[in-house]
Coordinates of C-alpha atoms in Angstrom, one line a residue:
Chain A
M1 CA 32.8 -6.1 -31.1
Y2 CA 29.3 -6.5 -29.6
F3 CA 27.6 -10.0 -30.0
E4 CA 23.9 -10.0 -30.1
G5 CA 23.5 -12.9 -27.0
S6 CA 19.5 -12.0 -26.8
E7 CA 18.1 -15.8 -27.8
K8 CA 14.9 -16.7 -30.1
K9 CA 13.5 -19.6 -29.0
L10 CA 11.1 -22.4 -30.6
T11 CA 9.6 -25.1 -28.3
L12 CA 7.7 -27.6 -30.9
T13 CA 4.9 -30.3 -29.9
I14 CA 4.5 -32.9 -32.1
N15 CA 1.5 -35.5 -31.9
H16 CA 3.8 -38.5 -31.3
H17 CA 1.3 -40.8 -32.1
N18 CA 2.0 -40.4 -35.4
I19 CA 5.6 -39.2 -35.3
S20 CA 8.6 -39.8 -33.5
L21 CA 11.0 -36.8 -33.4
L22 CA 13.9 -39.1 -32.0
N23 CA 13.7 -41.9 -34.6
D24 CA 12.6 -40.4 -37.5
F25 CA 14.8 -37.8 -38.2
D26 CA 18.8 -38.1 -38.6
D27 CA 21.1 -35.5 -37.7
N28 CA 21.5 -34.7 -41.6
F29 CA 17.9 -33.5 -40.8
W30 CA 18.8 -31.4 -37.9
Q31 CA 21.8 -30.5 -39.5
Q32 CA 19.6 -29.1 -42.1
L33 CA 17.3 -27.3 -40.2
V34 CA 19.9 -25.8 -37.9
E35 CA 21.4 -24.3 -41.2
R36 CA 18.4 -23.0 -42.3
C37 CA 18.9 -20.5 -39.0
Q38 CA 22.5 -19.7 -40.5
A39 CA 23.8 -22.0 -37.5
K40 CA 26.1 -24.8 -37.3
I41 CA 26.0 -28.1 -35.5
L42 CA 29.3 -28.5 -33.3
S43 CA 28.7 -31.7 -31.1
K44 CA 25.9 -34.0 -29.9
I45 CA 25.2 -35.7 -26.8
T46 CA 22.3 -38.1 -26.7
N47 CA 20.8 -40.5 -24.1
Q48 CA 17.5 -42.6 -24.5
Q49 CA 14.8 -39.6 -23.7
C50 CA 17.1 -36.6 -25.4
T51 CA 19.4 -35.7 -27.8
A52 CA 21.3 -32.5 -27.6
Y53 CA 23.3 -30.8 -30.2
L54 CA 25.5 -27.8 -29.3
L55 CA 25.2 -24.9 -32.0
S56 CA 27.6 -22.5 -33.0
E57 CA 24.9 -20.5 -31.8
S58 CA 23.1 -21.8 -29.0
S59 CA 21.4 -25.2 -28.8
L60 CA 19.0 -27.6 -30.2
F61 CA 17.2 -30.4 -27.6
I62 CA 15.2 -33.5 -29.0
W63 CA 12.6 -35.4 -27.0
D64 CA 10.4 -38.1 -28.7
D65 CA 7.4 -35.8 -28.7
H66 CA 9.2 -32.1 -29.2
F67 CA 12.1 -30.1 -29.1
V68 CA 13.6 -27.2 -28.4
L69 CA 15.7 -24.7 -30.5
I70 CA 17.9 -21.7 -28.7
T71 CA 19.3 -19.4 -31.2
C72 CA 21.2 -16.3 -30.6
G73 CA 23.3 -14.1 -32.6
R74 CA 22.1 -13.2 -36.2
T75 CA 19.9 -15.8 -36.6
N76 CA 16.8 -16.5 -38.3
L77 CA 14.9 -19.0 -36.7
V78 CA 11.3 -19.1 -38.6
S79 CA 13.2 -20.2 -41.7
A80 CA 13.8 -23.8 -39.6
I81 CA 10.2 -23.6 -39.0
N82 CA 9.0 -23.0 -42.6
F83 CA 12.0 -26.2 -43.0
F84 CA 10.4 -28.5 -40.2
I85 CA 6.9 -28.0 -41.8
K86 CA 8.1 -29.3 -45.2
A87 CA 8.7 -32.7 -43.3
V88 CA 5.8 -32.7 -40.6
K89 CA 2.6 -31.1 -41.4
P90 CA 1.0 -28.4 -39.7
S91 CA -1.8 -30.0 -38.3
D92 CA 0.5 -32.8 -36.6
I93 CA 2.0 -29.9 -34.7
N94 CA 0.2 -30.1 -31.2
Q95 CA 1.7 -26.1 -30.5
L96 CA 4.3 -24.2 -31.0
I97 CA 5.5 -21.7 -28.9
F98 CA 8.1 -19.1 -30.5
Q99 CA 10.1 -16.1 -28.2
R100 CA 12.2 -13.5 -28.6
K101 CA 13.6 -11.6 -26.1
N102 CA 14.5 -8.1 -26.7
E103 CA 17.7 -7.3 -29.3
Y104 CA 19.9 -4.5 -28.6
F105 CA 21.4 -4.1 -32.0
S106 CA 18.0 -5.0 -33.6
Y107 CA 19.5 -3.1 -36.6
A108 CA 21.4 -6.0 -37.4
Q109 CA 19.1 -9.0 -37.2
P110 CA 17.7 -10.4 -40.6
S111 CA 14.4 -10.0 -39.4
N112 CA 11.9 -8.5 -35.9
F113 CA 9.5 -10.3 -34.4
F114 CA 6.5 -8.5 -36.3
E115 CA 7.8 -9.5 -39.6
D116 CA 8.7 -13.6 -38.0
I117 CA 4.9 -13.6 -36.7
K118 CA 3.4 -12.5 -40.2
Q119 CA 5.6 -15.5 -41.9
L120 CA 4.3 -17.9 -39.1
Q121 CA 0.8 -16.8 -39.8
Q122 CA 0.8 -18.3 -43.3
N123 CA 1.2 -21.5 -42.0
F124 CA -0.4 -21.2 -38.4
N125 CA -3.1 -19.7 -36.5
G126 CA -1.8 -18.2 -33.4
C127 CA -1.6 -14.9 -31.4
A128 CA 1.1 -13.0 -29.4
A129 CA 2.1 -10.8 -26.5
R130 CA 4.5 -8.9 -25.2
F131 CA 6.2 -9.9 -21.6
G132 CA 7.6 -6.7 -19.9
A133 CA 7.9 -3.3 -20.6
L134 CA 9.1 -1.7 -24.1
D135 CA 11.5 0.3 -22.6
S136 CA 12.7 -2.3 -20.3
H137 CA 13.7 -6.3 -20.7
H138 CA 10.7 -8.2 -22.3
N139 CA 9.9 -11.2 -24.2
Y140 CA 8.1 -11.3 -27.1
L141 CA 6.1 -14.7 -27.3
Y142 CA 4.0 -16.3 -30.3
H143 CA 2.0 -19.5 -29.7
L144 CA -1.0 -21.5 -31.2
T145 CA -4.6 -20.7 -30.3
K146 CA -5.1 -24.3 -29.7
T147 CA -6.0 -26.2 -26.7
S148 CA -3.4 -28.7 -26.0
N149 CA -3.3 -31.0 -22.2
Q150 CA -0.3 -32.5 -23.4
N151 CA 2.5 -30.0 -22.1
L152 CA 0.6 -29.0 -18.6
V153 CA 2.9 -30.8 -16.4
N154 CA 6.3 -29.8 -18.5
S155 CA 7.7 -27.1 -16.5
S156 CA 10.9 -25.1 -18.0
Y157 CA 12.9 -22.1 -16.8
E158 CA 15.1 -19.4 -18.1
F159 CA 17.5 -17.2 -16.4
L160 CA 18.4 -14.0 -18.0
A161 CA 21.7 -12.4 -16.7
Y162 CA 22.8 -9.2 -17.5
Q163 CA 26.1 -6.7 -16.4
I164 CA 27.8 -9.3 -14.4
S165 CA 30.8 -8.6 -12.1
P166 CA 33.6 -6.7 -13.7
E167 CA 35.7 -9.8 -12.1
T168 CA 33.6 -12.3 -13.6
S169 CA 33.5 -10.4 -17.0
E170 CA 37.4 -10.2 -17.1
F171 CA 38.0 -13.8 -15.7
L172 CA 35.7 -15.6 -19.0
C173 CA 37.4 -12.9 -21.1
Q174 CA 41.0 -13.9 -20.6
P175 CA 43.1 -15.7 -23.3
N176 CA 44.2 -19.4 -23.1
L177 CA 41.0 -19.8 -20.5
T178 CA 40.2 -23.3 -21.0
V179 CA 36.5 -25.3 -20.5
D180 CA 37.7 -26.9 -17.3
Q181 CA 38.2 -23.7 -16.0
I182 CA 35.0 -22.2 -16.5
R183 CA 33.2 -25.6 -15.7
E184 CA 35.0 -25.0 -12.4
F185 CA 34.1 -21.6 -12.0
L186 CA 30.4 -22.3 -13.0
Q187 CA 30.8 -25.1 -9.9
L188 CA 28.4 -27.7 -12.3
S189 CA 29.5 -30.5 -10.6
T190 CA 27.3 -29.8 -7.6
I191 CA 24.0 -28.7 -9.6
L192 CA 24.4 -31.2 -12.5
Q193 CA 25.7 -34.5 -10.6
G194 CA 24.8 -37.5 -12.9
F195 CA 24.7 -35.3 -16.0
Q196 CA 26.5 -35.9 -19.5
V197 CA 27.8 -32.5 -20.6
D198 CA 29.3 -31.0 -23.8
D199 CA 30.6 -27.6 -24.2
F200 CA 32.4 -25.4 -25.9
L201 CA 34.6 -22.3 -25.6
F202 CA 34.3 -19.7 -28.3
S203 CA 37.0 -17.5 -30.0
P204 CA 38.1 -14.9 -28.8
F205 CA 34.6 -14.9 -26.3
G206 CA 32.0 -16.8 -25.3
Y207 CA 30.9 -20.2 -24.0
S208 CA 28.3 -22.6 -24.4
L209 CA 26.8 -25.9 -22.6
N210 CA 24.5 -28.1 -23.2
A211 CA 23.6 -31.3 -20.2
I212 CA 21.0 -33.8 -20.0
N213 CA 20.4 -36.7 -17.7
G214 CA 17.2 -38.8 -19.0
E215 CA 14.8 -35.9 -19.9
K216 CA 16.3 -33.3 -17.8
Y217 CA 18.4 -30.7 -19.5
L218 CA 20.2 -27.4 -18.8
T219 CA 22.1 -25.1 -21.3
I220 CA 24.2 -21.9 -20.3
H221 CA 25.3 -19.5 -22.9
I222 CA 27.4 -16.7 -22.1
T223 CA 28.4 -13.4 -23.7
P224 CA 31.0 -12.4 -21.4
Q225 CA 32.3 -9.1 -22.5
Q226 CA 32.2 -6.4 -20.2
N227 CA 29.4 -3.9 -21.0
S228 CA 27.5 -6.4 -22.9
S229 CA 27.6 -9.3 -20.5
Y230 CA 25.0 -11.6 -20.9
V231 CA 24.3 -15.3 -19.7
S232 CA 21.4 -17.5 -20.2
V233 CA 20.5 -20.6 -18.6
E234 CA 17.8 -22.4 -19.3
S235 CA 16.1 -25.8 -18.4
N236 CA 13.6 -28.0 -17.0
L237 CA 15.4 -28.5 -13.7
N238 CA 13.3 -26.1 -11.5
L239 CA 16.3 -23.0 -11.5
L240 CA 14.1 -21.0 -9.5
S241 CA 15.9 -23.0 -6.7
I242 CA 19.1 -22.9 -8.6
T243 CA 19.1 -19.0 -9.2
P244 CA 21.0 -18.1 -5.9
H245 CA 23.9 -20.2 -7.3
F246 CA 24.4 -18.2 -10.7
L247 CA 23.3 -14.7 -8.9
S248 CA 26.5 -15.3 -6.1
L249 CA 28.7 -16.5 -9.0
L250 CA 27.7 -13.9 -12.0
Q251 CA 26.4 -11.0 -9.4
P252 CA 24.7 -9.4 -12.2
A253 CA 23.2 -5.9 -12.3
S254 CA 20.2 -7.2 -13.3
F255 CA 18.4 -10.3 -14.2
D256 CA 14.8 -11.7 -15.8
L257 CA 13.3 -15.0 -15.0
I258 CA 10.5 -16.7 -17.2
A259 CA 9.2 -19.7 -15.8
F260 CA 6.6 -22.2 -18.0
N261 CA 3.6 -24.1 -15.9
Q262 CA 5.1 -23.1 -12.3
A263 CA 2.5 -22.3 -10.4
E264 CA 4.3 -21.2 -7.5
F265 CA 6.2 -18.7 -9.3
S266 CA 6.0 -15.9 -6.9
E267 CA 6.6 -17.7 -3.7
L268 CA 9.3 -19.7 -4.8
N269 CA 10.8 -16.2 -6.1
N270 CA 10.2 -14.8 -2.8
H271 CA 11.8 -17.6 -1.4
Y272 CA 15.2 -18.2 -2.9
I273 CA 15.9 -14.3 -4.5
P274 CA 18.4 -12.7 -1.9
K275 CA 16.7 -9.4 -0.9
N276 CA 19.3 -7.3 -2.4
Y277 CA 17.4 -7.7 -5.8
L278 CA 14.2 -5.9 -6.0
I279 CA 11.3 -7.0 -8.6
K280 CA 11.1 -4.3 -11.0
E281 CA 8.5 -5.7 -13.1
Q282 CA 6.1 -9.1 -13.0
V283 CA 4.2 -10.5 -15.9
E284 CA 1.8 -13.2 -16.2
S285 CA -0.8 -15.3 -18.3
T286 CA -2.5 -18.7 -19.3
L287 CA -2.0 -19.0 -22.6
C288 CA -5.2 -20.2 -25.1
S289 CA -3.1 -23.6 -24.8
N290 CA -3.2 -23.8 -21.1
E291 CA -0.2 -23.0 -20.1
L292 CA 1.5 -20.7 -17.4
V293 CA 3.5 -18.1 -18.5
N294 CA 5.0 -15.6 -15.8
F295 CA 7.9 -13.4 -16.3
A296 CA 10.0 -11.0 -13.4
N297 CA 12.3 -8.5 -14.0
Y298 CA 14.6 -7.9 -11.3
I299 CA 17.2 -5.0 -10.5
Q300 CA 20.2 -4.3 -8.1
P301 CA 20.1 -0.4 -7.9
M302 CA 23.5 1.3 -8.3
A303 CA 24.4 2.7 -4.9
T304 CA 27.3 4.8 -6.8
K305 CA 27.8 7.0 -9.8
I306 CA 29.9 5.4 -12.5
A307 CA 31.9 6.5 -15.4
P308 CA 30.2 6.2 -18.9
Y309 CA 31.3 3.7 -21.2
T310 CA 33.8 4.8 -23.7
I311 CA 33.5 3.9 -27.3
D312 CA 35.9 3.4 -29.8
I313 CA 35.7 5.1 -33.1
Chain B
M1 CA 1.5 1.4 -34.8
Y2 CA 4.7 1.9 -33.1
F3 CA 6.1 5.5 -33.3
E4 CA 10.0 5.8 -32.3
G5 CA 9.9 8.7 -29.9
S6 CA 13.2 8.6 -28.7
E7 CA 15.7 11.5 -29.8
K8 CA 18.9 12.6 -31.6
K9 CA 20.0 16.0 -30.2
L10 CA 22.7 18.2 -31.7
T11 CA 24.0 20.8 -29.8
L12 CA 26.7 22.9 -31.6
T13 CA 28.4 26.0 -30.9
I14 CA 29.9 28.4 -33.4
N15 CA 32.5 31.1 -33.1
H16 CA 30.2 34.2 -32.8
H17 CA 33.2 36.5 -33.5
N18 CA 33.0 35.5 -37.2
I19 CA 29.5 34.3 -37.6
S20 CA 25.7 35.3 -36.3
L21 CA 23.2 32.3 -36.1
L22 CA 20.4 34.4 -35.9
N23 CA 21.2 37.2 -38.8
D24 CA 23.4 35.2 -40.8
F25 CA 20.9 32.4 -41.7
D26 CA 17.5 32.6 -42.8
D27 CA 14.3 30.6 -43.0
N28 CA 15.0 28.7 -46.0
F29 CA 18.7 27.5 -44.7
W30 CA 17.2 26.0 -41.5
Q31 CA 14.5 24.7 -43.7
Q32 CA 16.9 22.6 -45.9
L33 CA 19.1 21.8 -43.1
V34 CA 16.1 20.4 -41.8
E35 CA 14.6 18.6 -44.4
R36 CA 18.3 16.8 -44.8
C37 CA 17.2 15.1 -41.7
Q38 CA 13.8 14.0 -43.2
A39 CA 11.7 16.8 -41.2
K40 CA 9.8 19.6 -42.0
I41 CA 9.2 23.2 -40.2
L42 CA 5.5 23.4 -39.1
S43 CA 5.7 26.9 -37.6
K44 CA 8.0 29.7 -35.6
I45 CA 8.2 31.5 -32.8
T46 CA 11.0 34.2 -32.1
N47 CA 12.3 37.0 -29.9
Q48 CA 15.6 39.1 -29.9
Q49 CA 18.0 36.4 -28.3
C50 CA 16.1 33.0 -29.9
T51 CA 14.3 31.4 -32.8
A52 CA 12.2 28.4 -32.4
Y53 CA 11.0 25.8 -35.1
L54 CA 8.5 23.4 -34.5
L55 CA 9.4 20.5 -36.8
S56 CA 7.7 17.7 -38.1
E57 CA 10.0 15.6 -36.0
S58 CA 10.7 17.5 -33.1
S59 CA 12.6 21.1 -32.5
L60 CA 14.9 23.5 -33.5
F61 CA 16.3 26.2 -31.5
I62 CA 18.7 28.8 -32.3
W63 CA 20.8 31.7 -30.8
D64 CA 23.3 33.6 -32.5
D65 CA 26.2 31.4 -31.1
H66 CA 24.6 28.1 -30.9
F67 CA 21.9 25.7 -31.9
V68 CA 20.1 22.8 -30.7
L69 CA 18.3 20.2 -32.7
I70 CA 16.5 17.3 -31.6
T71 CA 14.6 14.8 -34.0
C72 CA 12.9 12.0 -33.8
G73 CA 11.3 9.4 -35.6
R74 CA 13.4 7.9 -38.6
T75 CA 15.4 10.8 -38.9
N76 CA 19.2 11.3 -40.2
L77 CA 20.5 14.1 -38.0
V78 CA 23.9 13.6 -39.2
S79 CA 23.0 14.7 -42.6
A80 CA 22.0 18.3 -41.3
I81 CA 25.5 18.4 -39.6
N82 CA 27.1 17.6 -43.3
F83 CA 24.7 20.3 -45.0
F84 CA 25.5 23.0 -41.7
I85 CA 29.2 22.4 -42.3
K86 CA 28.6 23.3 -46.2
A87 CA 27.8 27.0 -45.1
V88 CA 30.1 27.2 -41.6
K89 CA 33.6 25.7 -42.2
P90 CA 34.3 23.2 -39.6
S91 CA 37.2 25.1 -37.7
D92 CA 34.5 27.4 -36.8
I93 CA 32.9 25.2 -34.9
N94 CA 33.9 25.9 -31.3
Q95 CA 31.9 22.6 -30.0
L96 CA 29.5 20.0 -31.3
I97 CA 27.6 17.3 -29.0
F98 CA 25.9 14.7 -31.0
Q99 CA 23.5 12.5 -28.7
R100 CA 21.4 9.7 -29.6
K101 CA 19.3 7.6 -27.2
N102 CA 19.0 4.2 -27.4
E103 CA 15.9 3.3 -29.8
Y104 CA 13.5 0.7 -29.2
F105 CA 12.5 -0.1 -33.1
S106 CA 16.3 0.6 -34.3
Y107 CA 15.8 -1.4 -37.2
A108 CA 13.5 0.6 -38.7
Q109 CA 16.5 3.8 -38.3
P110 CA 18.0 4.7 -41.6
S111 CA 21.5 4.3 -39.5
N112 CA 22.7 3.6 -35.9
F113 CA 25.0 5.5 -33.6
F114 CA 28.2 3.7 -34.8
E115 CA 27.8 4.7 -38.5
D116 CA 26.9 8.4 -37.5
I117 CA 30.2 8.9 -35.7
K118 CA 31.7 7.1 -38.1
Q119 CA 30.3 9.7 -40.8
L120 CA 31.1 12.7 -37.9
Q121 CA 35.0 11.5 -37.9
Q122 CA 35.4 12.5 -41.6
N123 CA 35.0 16.0 -40.5
F124 CA 36.1 16.6 -37.0
N125 CA 38.0 15.0 -34.2
G126 CA 35.9 13.6 -31.6
C127 CA 35.1 11.1 -28.9
A128 CA 32.1 8.8 -27.6
A129 CA 31.0 7.5 -24.8
R130 CA 27.6 5.6 -23.6
F131 CA 25.5 7.1 -20.4
G132 CA 23.8 4.1 -19.0
A133 CA 24.1 0.4 -19.5
L134 CA 23.4 -1.4 -22.7
D135 CA 20.1 -3.3 -21.5
S136 CA 18.7 -0.3 -19.8
H137 CA 17.8 3.2 -20.9
H138 CA 21.0 4.8 -22.2
N139 CA 22.1 7.7 -24.0
Y140 CA 25.1 7.9 -26.5
L141 CA 27.2 10.5 -26.9
Y142 CA 29.9 11.8 -29.3
H143 CA 31.5 15.4 -28.9
L144 CA 34.5 17.2 -30.4
T145 CA 38.0 16.5 -28.3
K146 CA 38.4 20.4 -27.9
T147 CA 38.7 22.2 -24.7
S148 CA 36.2 25.0 -24.9
N149 CA 35.3 27.5 -22.2
Q150 CA 32.5 29.3 -23.8
N151 CA 29.7 27.5 -22.6
L152 CA 30.4 26.0 -19.2
V153 CA 28.1 29.0 -17.8
N154 CA 25.1 27.3 -19.7
S155 CA 23.1 24.2 -18.1
S156 CA 21.0 22.4 -19.9
Y157 CA 18.4 19.5 -19.1
E158 CA 16.4 16.5 -20.3
F159 CA 13.8 15.0 -18.4
L160 CA 12.6 11.7 -20.5
A161 CA 9.5 9.8 -19.2
Y162 CA 8.5 6.1 -20.0
Q163 CA 5.4 4.2 -19.8
I164 CA 3.0 7.5 -18.4
S165 CA -0.2 5.9 -16.4
P166 CA -2.9 4.9 -18.7
E167 CA -5.5 7.3 -17.6
T168 CA -2.9 10.1 -18.9
S169 CA -2.2 8.2 -21.8
E170 CA -6.0 7.4 -22.7
F171 CA -6.7 11.1 -21.9
L172 CA -3.9 12.1 -24.7
C173 CA -4.9 9.9 -27.2
Q174 CA -8.7 10.2 -27.1
P175 CA -9.9 12.0 -30.3
N176 CA -11.1 15.5 -31.0
L177 CA -8.2 16.3 -28.8
T178 CA -7.5 20.1 -28.4
V179 CA -4.4 21.7 -28.3
D180 CA -6.0 24.3 -25.4
Q181 CA -6.7 20.7 -23.7
I182 CA -3.4 19.9 -23.4
R183 CA -2.1 22.9 -22.5
E184 CA -4.2 22.8 -19.4
F185 CA -3.3 19.3 -18.6
L186 CA 0.1 20.1 -18.7
Q187 CA -0.8 23.3 -16.3
L188 CA 1.9 25.5 -18.6
S189 CA 1.0 28.6 -17.4
T190 CA 2.2 28.1 -13.9
I191 CA 6.1 27.0 -15.3
L192 CA 5.7 29.4 -18.2
Q193 CA 4.8 32.5 -17.4
G194 CA 6.2 35.0 -19.7
F195 CA 7.0 32.7 -22.5
Q196 CA 5.9 32.7 -26.0
V197 CA 4.0 29.1 -26.8
D198 CA 3.9 27.4 -30.0
D199 CA 2.5 23.7 -30.5
F200 CA 1.1 21.2 -32.5
L201 CA -1.3 18.1 -32.2
F202 CA -0.3 15.4 -34.6
S203 CA -2.9 13.3 -36.2
P204 CA -3.7 10.7 -34.7
F205 CA -1.8 10.9 -31.5
G206 CA 1.3 13.0 -30.4
Y207 CA 1.8 16.8 -29.3
S208 CA 5.0 18.8 -29.6
L209 CA 5.4 22.0 -27.9
N210 CA 8.1 25.3 -27.8
A211 CA 8.4 27.8 -25.6
I212 CA 10.8 30.6 -25.6
N213 CA 11.5 33.9 -22.9
G214 CA 14.5 36.0 -23.8
E215 CA 17.3 32.8 -24.3
K216 CA 15.4 30.4 -22.3
Y217 CA 13.6 27.9 -23.9
L218 CA 11.7 24.5 -23.3
T219 CA 10.2 22.1 -25.4
I220 CA 8.1 19.0 -24.5
H221 CA 7.7 16.2 -27.3
I222 CA 5.0 13.6 -26.4
T223 CA 4.1 10.1 -27.7
P224 CA 0.8 9.2 -25.8
Q225 CA 0.2 5.8 -27.1
Q226 CA -0.1 3.1 -24.0
N227 CA 2.8 0.4 -24.2
S228 CA 5.2 2.7 -26.4
S229 CA 4.8 5.8 -24.2
Y230 CA 7.4 8.4 -23.8
V231 CA 7.6 12.3 -22.7
S232 CA 10.6 14.3 -23.2
V233 CA 11.0 17.7 -22.0
E234 CA 14.2 19.6 -22.6
S235 CA 15.3 23.0 -21.3
N236 CA 17.8 25.2 -19.9
L237 CA 15.7 26.2 -17.2
N238 CA 16.7 23.9 -13.9
L239 CA 14.6 21.1 -15.1
L240 CA 15.2 19.1 -11.5
S241 CA 13.2 21.6 -10.0
I242 CA 10.2 21.1 -12.3
T243 CA 10.6 17.5 -12.8
P244 CA 7.6 17.1 -9.4
H245 CA 5.4 19.0 -11.6
F246 CA 5.7 16.4 -15.1
L247 CA 6.1 13.5 -12.4
S248 CA 2.9 14.0 -10.4
L249 CA 0.8 14.5 -14.2
L250 CA 2.4 11.6 -16.2
Q251 CA 3.2 9.4 -13.4
P252 CA 6.2 7.4 -15.4
A253 CA 7.5 3.9 -14.8
S254 CA 10.2 5.4 -15.2
F255 CA 12.4 8.2 -16.3
D256 CA 15.8 9.4 -16.9
L257 CA 17.3 13.0 -16.3
I258 CA 20.4 14.6 -18.0
A259 CA 22.3 17.3 -17.1
F260 CA 24.7 19.3 -18.5
N261 CA 26.8 21.6 -16.1
Q262 CA 24.8 21.4 -13.1
A263 CA 27.4 20.7 -10.4
E264 CA 24.6 20.0 -8.0
F265 CA 22.9 17.4 -9.7
S266 CA 22.7 14.5 -7.2
E267 CA 22.0 17.1 -4.2
L268 CA 18.9 18.6 -6.5
N269 CA 17.3 15.2 -7.3
N270 CA 18.1 14.0 -3.3
H271 CA 15.7 17.1 -2.9
Y272 CA 13.2 17.2 -5.5
I273 CA 12.5 13.5 -6.7
P274 CA 9.7 11.9 -4.7
K275 CA 10.9 8.8 -2.7
N276 CA 8.7 6.8 -4.5
Y277 CA 11.3 6.7 -7.6
L278 CA 14.4 4.8 -7.1
I279 CA 17.4 5.6 -8.8
K280 CA 18.3 2.4 -10.5
E281 CA 22.0 3.8 -12.2
Q282 CA 23.6 7.1 -12.5
V283 CA 26.4 7.9 -14.6
E284 CA 29.0 11.0 -14.2
S285 CA 31.8 12.6 -16.7
T286 CA 33.7 15.7 -17.6
L287 CA 34.1 16.0 -21.3
C288 CA 37.3 16.8 -22.6
S289 CA 35.6 20.2 -23.6
N290 CA 35.2 20.9 -19.9
E291 CA 31.5 20.2 -20.0
L292 CA 30.1 18.0 -17.2
V293 CA 27.3 15.4 -17.8
N294 CA 25.4 13.7 -15.5
F295 CA 22.6 10.8 -16.3
A296 CA 20.5 9.3 -14.1
N297 CA 17.7 6.8 -14.5
Y298 CA 14.9 6.6 -11.9
I299 CA 12.2 4.0 -11.6
Q300 CA 8.6 2.9 -9.6
P301 CA 9.1 -0.9 -8.7
M302 CA 5.7 -2.7 -9.6
A303 CA 4.4 -3.8 -6.9
T304 CA 1.7 -6.1 -8.6
K305 CA 1.6 -8.6 -11.6
I306 CA 0.3 -7.5 -14.9
A307 CA -1.0 -9.0 -18.0
P308 CA 0.8 -9.1 -21.0
Y309 CA 0.5 -6.5 -23.7
T310 CA -1.5 -8.2 -26.5
I311 CA -0.1 -7.6 -30.2
D312 CA -2.3 -7.7 -33.2
I313 CA -1.1 -9.5 -35.8

């Protein structure tokens, strides 16, 4: 019936003078790490700078000095961190950012954010904050209380879209849909030129895509069902400039943008976001690791009355 | 730390040719009914037409032919319905409307709405709908699939306010606050002239009020803590015209209005709601019991960036 598309996300940076994530760990290690979350590796693409695994619940991207693990559904991401620190001691971890989006079926989750960070504090010294109001879209974030200059030039972005248009939802939920039809619908050739692409169509619904090009990555995860639709796009490409592309395709009623280390966040949004969307909330913080985090929630006010959503009993 | 202010609500109408709720059931019966939800009766006010119990988790109002039970926190309202139908057989129930607001700590609840309605269907024949988008404020509603003309002239209203102003939150959270100070702050004398009032200040925070005057009632429940603040006002007075009073006192960032059997819902809101609030979503439905239900969510877009909310670990 419903699928919890809301993601948990880990960005973990190591001291790469001592360790190489790409060379020192094999597929088997990452498979075990992913299994700890209650997910599985479905496929892999790789280049000299980055390896990308497509998962049964989202994605894992690995570079030499850091990795990004994204999981949705009923996963327990903290278990993967506990597995990782059996191989790499906490002192070799330069930074760890653990995010958790607010969920809509949190009663079905194996843990909540407060339990997660309590577990993390057994091995780390960190602090936590909530970006966004409790009664609105929000993102919980935990990070280590230590300064690292290593990552400051690395920007990354999240575009999280809710309530896509009924037509798009219907198109993406049709039986016998193919991966090629979705790629064509997303017009990926225009934004992913030169990228190696790996994607998967879930049954009965759902689509995931990983794309890499050198150290650049982009990942898309689609929960298309009308009345609980959710599309996330995450990348180290400047997503703010690509957001209009996804807005025109998906026409969501609401979306969030999150950026790490993008000093021009507001200016770029003012420039790129169509004026039919209003900013409902914006939150900014510089973490004690010096990373700049921006969060903005946009909405499209509803002009007309609608009928309620009928629930099957 | 956090308190789940979001309410569950039951409006149950009986065939009063056979039964009188005010005469046939005593305090002990209602005490037992309320205990089934994991709540307690704190105090009582009564007049010829209505009895109002203030509860450890919200309120219970009883008229001769119907009652309204509102519970918040970690209560299980369906257990009260199961208790009630041991005394009054389902065929003597003319209508039952069970509502459940979306929760922010649903993992801490003893049940979810889908489990609740599955339980209800064991004794009743009903249908269910969601008013409001999944990723926004929403209200689940279950009702019996039978037509009743009895209640059509009875209008009732809910005003649900989120993120009250920091000053109001601070005022309502101060130590040694008194009930009189809160009554004065709420300027109740202007809107509750002639009403009998019963209220309670919880420790360390939280305030509940019941007021009755003949068959008219109004109830207020305040969860004042900043970053999870929530104020609900429910009444069979026309709350739409009183909403500006509460908006100017509380200055919430967002609020919902729900009305039963108010054909002029949109027109009244257009007239009464200050223009600094925008309608984000509006949902309307006529239930198969012929009751008209309207839901509207208003927001005040945030003009400036704010800092995230720090979470204590």
